[in-house]
Amino acid sequence: MTAIKESSTIQENKKNILDQCPVMYVMERIGGFWKPIILFQLSTGGKRYSELKRAIPEVTEKMLIQHLKQLEADGLIIRTAKPVVPPHVTYELSEAGNKLAPVIDAMADWAFQDMKGKHNWKPVN
């Protein structure tokens, strides 16, 4: 992975806009392809890694692990590991993550409405 030059103009601009724009702040935390999907899956309750992988079969293991770590670092999910063999790890939304659940639900509601009649879309049951 390429190192990011912290003193670059783009990094300075990014820091400034994150401080000034609440939408950019949110997108920095939940942006990307998989993070909103992971949060959506966890909005129904805590899940083990294998449950998340089954719920999102298209995500690679590397990306799922990476995004779970980022979401945990950003304080949106809580990772709980029990000291047993084999390891028993669960992921759940933190307080901040639970506050985001209505936002994720609103995104899903908007998508259902917008997709109706487009691209031969049919809801998944």
Coordinates of C-alpha atoms in Angstrom, one line a residue:
M1 CA 0.0 0.0 0.0
T2 CA 1.3 3.4 -0.9
A3 CA 2.1 5.7 2.0
I4 CA 0.1 8.9 2.2
K5 CA 2.1 12.1 2.5
E6 CA 0.4 13.8 5.5
S7 CA 1.6 17.3 4.5
S8 CA 0.3 17.2 1.0
T9 CA -2.1 19.8 -0.2
I10 CA -4.9 17.3 -0.8
Q11 CA -4.5 15.9 2.7
E12 CA -4.7 19.5 4.2
N13 CA -7.8 20.2 2.1
K14 CA -9.4 16.9 3.2
K15 CA -8.7 17.7 6.9
N16 CA -10.2 21.2 6.4
I17 CA -13.4 20.0 4.7
L18 CA -13.9 17.2 7.3
D19 CA -14.0 19.9 10.0
Q20 CA -16.4 22.1 8.0
C21 CA -18.8 19.7 6.3
P22 CA -20.9 17.2 8.3
V23 CA -21.7 15.1 5.2
M24 CA -18.0 14.6 4.4
Y25 CA -17.4 13.7 8.0
V26 CA -20.1 10.9 7.7
M27 CA -18.8 9.8 4.4
E28 CA -15.3 9.5 5.8
R29 CA -16.6 7.1 8.4
I30 CA -19.1 5.0 6.4
G31 CA -18.0 5.7 2.8
G32 CA -17.0 3.0 0.5
F33 CA -18.8 0.0 -0.9
W34 CA -18.9 -2.4 2.0
K35 CA -19.2 -0.3 5.2
P36 CA -22.8 0.7 4.8
I37 CA -23.7 -2.9 4.0
I38 CA -21.9 -4.2 7.1
L39 CA -23.6 -1.6 9.2
F40 CA -27.0 -2.5 7.7
Q41 CA -26.4 -6.2 8.5
L42 CA -25.4 -5.3 12.1
S43 CA -28.5 -3.1 12.6
T44 CA -30.5 -6.3 13.2
G45 CA -28.2 -7.4 16.1
G46 CA -24.7 -8.7 16.8
K47 CA -23.2 -11.2 14.4
R48 CA -20.2 -13.4 14.3
Y49 CA -17.7 -13.0 11.4
S50 CA -19.0 -16.1 9.7
E51 CA -22.6 -14.8 9.8
L52 CA -21.5 -11.5 8.2
K53 CA -19.6 -13.4 5.5
R54 CA -22.7 -15.5 4.7
A55 CA -24.9 -12.4 4.7
I56 CA -22.5 -10.6 2.3
P57 CA -21.0 -13.4 0.2
E58 CA -19.6 -11.0 -2.4
V59 CA -17.2 -9.3 0.0
T60 CA -13.7 -10.8 0.1
E61 CA -12.3 -11.9 3.5
K62 CA -9.6 -9.2 3.2
M63 CA -12.1 -6.4 2.6
L64 CA -14.5 -7.6 5.4
I65 CA -11.7 -7.8 7.9
Q66 CA -10.3 -4.4 6.8
H67 CA -13.7 -2.7 7.0
L68 CA -14.5 -4.3 10.4
K69 CA -11.3 -3.0 11.8
Q70 CA -11.9 0.5 10.4
L71 CA -15.5 0.6 11.7
E72 CA -14.2 -0.5 15.1
A73 CA -11.4 2.1 15.1
D74 CA -14.0 4.8 14.2
G75 CA -16.2 3.7 17.2
L76 CA -19.1 2.5 15.1
I77 CA -18.9 -1.2 16.0
I78 CA -17.8 -3.2 19.0
R79 CA -15.7 -6.3 18.6
T80 CA -16.1 -8.8 21.5
A81 CA -13.7 -11.7 21.7
K82 CA -14.3 -14.5 24.2
P83 CA -11.2 -16.3 25.4
V84 CA -12.2 -19.8 24.2
V85 CA -10.9 -22.2 21.7
P86 CA -11.9 -21.9 18.9
P87 CA -12.2 -18.1 19.2
H88 CA -15.7 -16.7 19.5
V89 CA -15.8 -13.1 18.2
T90 CA -18.9 -11.1 17.8
Y91 CA -19.5 -7.7 16.2
E92 CA -22.3 -5.3 17.1
L93 CA -23.1 -1.7 16.6
S94 CA -21.8 0.7 19.3
E95 CA -23.9 3.5 20.6
A96 CA -22.6 5.7 17.8
G97 CA -23.4 2.9 15.3
N98 CA -26.9 2.6 16.6
K99 CA -27.4 6.3 16.1
L100 CA -26.5 5.7 12.4
A101 CA -29.0 2.9 12.0
P102 CA -31.9 5.2 11.1
V103 CA -29.6 6.9 8.5
I104 CA -28.7 3.5 6.9
D105 CA -32.4 2.5 7.0
A106 CA -33.3 5.8 5.3
M107 CA -30.8 5.0 2.6
A108 CA -32.3 1.6 2.1
D109 CA -35.9 3.1 1.9
W110 CA -34.7 5.6 -0.6
A111 CA -33.1 2.9 -2.7
F112 CA -36.2 0.7 -2.7
Q113 CA -38.3 3.7 -3.9
D114 CA -35.8 4.8 -6.5
M115 CA -35.1 1.3 -7.9
K116 CA -38.8 0.5 -8.5
G117 CA -39.2 0.2 -12.3
K118 CA -35.5 0.6 -13.0
H119 CA -33.2 -2.1 -14.4
N120 CA -35.8 -4.9 -14.0
W121 CA -35.2 -4.7 -10.2
K122 CA -37.2 -7.0 -7.9
P123 CA -36.9 -6.9 -4.1
V124 CA -35.1 -9.9 -2.5
N125 CA -37.2 -11.7 0.1

